[in-house]
Amino acid sequence: MTALTAVLLFGTWTLLLALFYALPRVPRVLMGSQKADAWTRGNAPVDPGILIRAQHAHYNCLETFPVFAAVVIVGAMMDQAAAIAGMAAWVVYLRVGQSVVHLIGTSFLLVLIRATLFIAQIALILAMVWQLLG
């Protein structure tokens, strides 16, 4: 996997998570069982737990995607994308793993696993920066 492919896959995963929690809302609005603004921030949650967790996993992706994409794009502009491709691929694998664990539940062990996967992603992004600057 190239570094730029990793950015594309990370972005695609982020969009898929958004669709996972947003698409089930459409029929509920169209059938009149939910108001279109039922999901406005500040309202009490109306979705099942897995959809709320999917939304939070989506937000987690949004937190790191810009930095990850910036590092990979700068690496490509420096003609060093190949040097960080392996690390970039692992960032995506870890991100998907973190999201899947988030979808499964929120027990202490699962939160610990999610945090570990997140820290590993940050460490890899920092290692990519180090590689590019070195």
PDB file of C-alpha atoms in Angstrom:
ATOM      1  CA  MET A   1       0.000   0.000   0.000  1.00  0.00           C
ATOM      2  CA  THR A   2       1.329   3.440  -0.861  1.00  0.00           C
ATOM      3  CA  ALA A   3       1.182   6.285   1.642  1.00  0.00           C
ATOM      4  CA  LEU A   4      -1.344   8.156  -0.502  1.00  0.00           C
ATOM      5  CA  THR A   5      -3.493   5.024  -0.757  1.00  0.00           C
ATOM      6  CA  ALA A   6      -3.433   4.890   3.038  1.00  0.00           C
ATOM      7  CA  VAL A   7      -4.817   8.447   3.172  1.00  0.00           C
ATOM      8  CA  LEU A   8      -7.522   7.477   0.689  1.00  0.00           C
ATOM      9  CA  LEU A   9      -8.483   4.410   2.731  1.00  0.00           C
ATOM     10  CA  PHE A  10      -8.493   6.362   6.005  1.00  0.00           C
ATOM     11  CA  GLY A  11     -10.804   8.943   4.425  1.00  0.00           C
ATOM     12  CA  THR A  12     -13.037   6.231   3.006  1.00  0.00           C
ATOM     13  CA  TRP A  13     -13.270   4.517   6.397  1.00  0.00           C
ATOM     14  CA  THR A  14     -14.264   7.844   7.952  1.00  0.00           C
ATOM     15  CA  LEU A  15     -17.057   8.266   5.402  1.00  0.00           C
ATOM     16  CA  LEU A  16     -18.274   4.690   5.876  1.00  0.00           C
ATOM     17  CA  LEU A  17     -18.603   5.238   9.609  1.00  0.00           C
ATOM     18  CA  ALA A  18     -20.665   8.372   8.947  1.00  0.00           C
ATOM     19  CA  LEU A  19     -22.959   6.446   6.627  1.00  0.00           C
ATOM     20  CA  PHE A  20     -23.259   3.611   9.159  1.00  0.00           C
ATOM     21  CA  TYR A  21     -24.839   5.874  11.760  1.00  0.00           C
ATOM     22  CA  ALA A  22     -26.557   8.393   9.476  1.00  0.00           C
ATOM     23  CA  LEU A  23     -28.331   6.195   6.920  1.00  0.00           C
ATOM     24  CA  PRO A  24     -30.617   4.454   9.451  1.00  0.00           C
ATOM     25  CA  ARG A  25     -31.976   7.891  10.343  1.00  0.00           C
ATOM     26  CA  VAL A  26     -33.324   8.626   6.858  1.00  0.00           C
ATOM     27  CA  PRO A  27     -36.259   6.178   6.897  1.00  0.00           C
ATOM     28  CA  ARG A  28     -37.216   7.286  10.407  1.00  0.00           C
ATOM     29  CA  VAL A  29     -37.467  10.897   9.250  1.00  0.00           C
ATOM     30  CA  LEU A  30     -39.248  10.007   6.007  1.00  0.00           C
ATOM     31  CA  MET A  31     -41.769   7.801   7.842  1.00  0.00           C
ATOM     32  CA  GLY A  32     -42.392  10.533  10.397  1.00  0.00           C
ATOM     33  CA  SER A  33     -41.266   8.507  13.411  1.00  0.00           C
ATOM     34  CA  GLN A  34     -38.425  10.969  14.156  1.00  0.00           C
ATOM     35  CA  LYS A  35     -38.107  14.690  13.613  1.00  0.00           C
ATOM     36  CA  ALA A  36     -35.336  15.722  11.254  1.00  0.00           C
ATOM     37  CA  ASP A  37     -33.671  17.649  14.071  1.00  0.00           C
ATOM     38  CA  ALA A  38     -33.859  14.777  16.582  1.00  0.00           C
ATOM     39  CA  TRP A  39     -30.086  14.379  16.375  1.00  0.00           C
ATOM     40  CA  THR A  40     -29.160  17.990  17.020  1.00  0.00           C
ATOM     41  CA  ARG A  41     -26.254  18.277  19.424  1.00  0.00           C
ATOM     42  CA  GLY A  42     -27.451  18.845  22.938  1.00  0.00           C
ATOM     43  CA  ASN A  43     -30.538  16.637  22.513  1.00  0.00           C
ATOM     44  CA  ALA A  44     -30.816  13.365  24.391  1.00  0.00           C
ATOM     45  CA  PRO A  45     -29.542  10.409  22.296  1.00  0.00           C
ATOM     46  CA  VAL A  46     -32.273   8.662  20.304  1.00  0.00           C
ATOM     47  CA  ASP A  47     -30.126   6.140  18.441  1.00  0.00           C
ATOM     48  CA  PRO A  48     -29.261   2.624  19.618  1.00  0.00           C
ATOM     49  CA  GLY A  49     -25.898   2.306  21.352  1.00  0.00           C
ATOM     50  CA  ILE A  50     -24.046   0.900  18.345  1.00  0.00           C
ATOM     51  CA  LEU A  51     -25.028   3.902  16.223  1.00  0.00           C
ATOM     52  CA  ILE A  52     -23.924   6.320  18.930  1.00  0.00           C
ATOM     53  CA  ARG A  53     -20.623   4.457  19.186  1.00  0.00           C
ATOM     54  CA  ALA A  54     -20.275   4.585  15.371  1.00  0.00           C
ATOM     55  CA  GLN A  55     -20.801   8.335  15.499  1.00  0.00           C
ATOM     56  CA  HIS A  56     -18.126   8.669  18.167  1.00  0.00           C
ATOM     57  CA  ALA A  57     -15.762   6.435  16.169  1.00  0.00           C
ATOM     58  CA  HIS A  58     -16.394   8.729  13.187  1.00  0.00           C
ATOM     59  CA  TYR A  59     -15.530  11.768  15.324  1.00  0.00           C
ATOM     60  CA  ASN A  60     -12.336  10.004  16.443  1.00  0.00           C
ATOM     61  CA  CYS A  61     -11.349   9.594  12.791  1.00  0.00           C
ATOM     62  CA  LEU A  62     -11.954  13.278  12.173  1.00  0.00           C
ATOM     63  CA  GLU A  63      -9.582  14.160  15.007  1.00  0.00           C
ATOM     64  CA  THR A  64      -6.523  12.505  13.485  1.00  0.00           C
ATOM     65  CA  PHE A  65      -7.240  12.400   9.758  1.00  0.00           C
ATOM     66  CA  PRO A  66      -6.108  15.985   8.994  1.00  0.00           C
ATOM     67  CA  VAL A  67      -2.720  15.525  10.683  1.00  0.00           C
ATOM     68  CA  PHE A  68      -2.199  12.098   9.118  1.00  0.00           C
ATOM     69  CA  ALA A  69      -3.138  13.388   5.667  1.00  0.00           C
ATOM     70  CA  ALA A  70      -0.892  16.439   6.056  1.00  0.00           C
ATOM     71  CA  VAL A  71       2.122  14.320   6.997  1.00  0.00           C
ATOM     72  CA  VAL A  72       1.576  11.935   4.083  1.00  0.00           C
ATOM     73  CA  ILE A  73       0.973  14.729   1.581  1.00  0.00           C
ATOM     74  CA  VAL A  74       4.084  16.601   2.725  1.00  0.00           C
ATOM     75  CA  GLY A  75       5.997  13.332   2.441  1.00  0.00           C
ATOM     76  CA  ALA A  76       4.732  12.933  -1.124  1.00  0.00           C
ATOM     77  CA  MET A  77       5.688  16.523  -1.926  1.00  0.00           C
ATOM     78  CA  MET A  78       9.173  15.818  -0.556  1.00  0.00           C
ATOM     79  CA  ASP A  79       9.283  12.739  -2.821  1.00  0.00           C
ATOM     80  CA  GLN A  80       9.598  10.529   0.268  1.00  0.00           C
ATOM     81  CA  ALA A  81       6.168   8.887   0.333  1.00  0.00           C
ATOM     82  CA  ALA A  82       7.712   5.463  -0.201  1.00  0.00           C
ATOM     83  CA  ALA A  83       9.800   5.906   2.953  1.00  0.00           C
ATOM     84  CA  ILE A  84       6.670   6.275   5.107  1.00  0.00           C
ATOM     85  CA  ALA A  85       4.304   3.962   3.210  1.00  0.00           C
ATOM     86  CA  GLY A  86       4.633   1.051   5.637  1.00  0.00           C
ATOM     87  CA  MET A  87       3.959   3.235   8.661  1.00  0.00           C
ATOM     88  CA  ALA A  88       1.055   4.944   6.884  1.00  0.00           C
ATOM     89  CA  ALA A  89      -0.528   1.564   6.158  1.00  0.00           C
ATOM     90  CA  TRP A  90      -0.251   0.612   9.826  1.00  0.00           C
ATOM     91  CA  VAL A  91      -1.919   3.866  10.860  1.00  0.00           C
ATOM     92  CA  VAL A  92      -4.927   2.830   8.761  1.00  0.00           C
ATOM     93  CA  TYR A  93      -4.961  -0.730  10.132  1.00  0.00           C
ATOM     94  CA  LEU A  94      -4.814   0.572  13.694  1.00  0.00           C
ATOM     95  CA  ARG A  95      -7.527   3.158  12.993  1.00  0.00           C
ATOM     96  CA  VAL A  96      -9.881   0.510  11.616  1.00  0.00           C
ATOM     97  CA  GLY A  97      -9.097  -1.684  14.609  1.00  0.00           C
ATOM     98  CA  GLN A  98      -9.811   1.179  16.998  1.00  0.00           C
ATOM     99  CA  SER A  99     -13.126   1.887  15.283  1.00  0.00           C
ATOM    100  CA  VAL A 100     -14.188  -1.767  15.349  1.00  0.00           C
ATOM    101  CA  VAL A 101     -13.371  -2.008  19.055  1.00  0.00           C
ATOM    102  CA  HIS A 102     -15.376   1.188  19.580  1.00  0.00           C
ATOM    103  CA  LEU A 103     -18.364  -0.373  17.804  1.00  0.00           C
ATOM    104  CA  ILE A 104     -18.182  -3.492  19.974  1.00  0.00           C
ATOM    105  CA  GLY A 105     -18.630  -1.700  23.276  1.00  0.00           C
ATOM    106  CA  THR A 106     -17.334   0.543  26.019  1.00  0.00           C
ATOM    107  CA  SER A 107     -16.167  -1.779  28.780  1.00  0.00           C
ATOM    108  CA  PHE A 108     -12.964  -0.884  30.618  1.00  0.00           C
ATOM    109  CA  LEU A 109     -10.963  -3.450  28.628  1.00  0.00           C
ATOM    110  CA  LEU A 110     -12.329  -2.207  25.293  1.00  0.00           C
ATOM    111  CA  VAL A 111     -11.592   1.412  26.182  1.00  0.00           C
ATOM    112  CA  LEU A 112      -8.058   0.380  27.169  1.00  0.00           C
ATOM    113  CA  ILE A 113      -7.606  -1.393  23.821  1.00  0.00           C
ATOM    114  CA  ARG A 114      -8.951   1.658  21.954  1.00  0.00           C
ATOM    115  CA  ALA A 115      -6.576   3.952  23.814  1.00  0.00           C
ATOM    116  CA  THR A 116      -3.637   1.664  23.045  1.00  0.00           C
ATOM    117  CA  LEU A 117      -4.519   1.605  19.350  1.00  0.00           C
ATOM    118  CA  PHE A 118      -4.867   5.393  19.355  1.00  0.00           C
ATOM    119  CA  ILE A 119      -1.480   5.924  21.021  1.00  0.00           C
ATOM    120  CA  ALA A 120       0.119   3.551  18.498  1.00  0.00           C
ATOM    121  CA  GLN A 121      -1.341   5.630  15.644  1.00  0.00           C
ATOM    122  CA  ILE A 122       0.014   8.855  17.132  1.00  0.00           C
ATOM    123  CA  ALA A 123       3.416   7.232  17.649  1.00  0.00           C
ATOM    124  CA  LEU A 124       3.475   6.104  14.019  1.00  0.00           C
ATOM    125  CA  ILE A 125       2.497   9.536  12.716  1.00  0.00           C
ATOM    126  CA  LEU A 126       5.268  11.071  14.818  1.00  0.00           C
ATOM    127  CA  ALA A 127       7.678   8.412  13.502  1.00  0.00           C
ATOM    128  CA  MET A 128       6.662   9.378   9.954  1.00  0.00           C
ATOM    129  CA  VAL A 129       7.461  13.024  10.751  1.00  0.00           C
ATOM    130  CA  TRP A 130      10.801  11.951  12.211  1.00  0.00           C
ATOM    131  CA  GLN A 131      11.530   9.902   9.087  1.00  0.00           C
ATOM    132  CA  LEU A 132      10.694  12.832   6.825  1.00  0.00           C
ATOM    133  CA  LEU A 133      12.818  15.271   8.823  1.00  0.00           C
ATOM    134  CA  GLY A 134      15.731  12.862   9.142  1.00  0.00           C
TER     135      GLY A 134
END
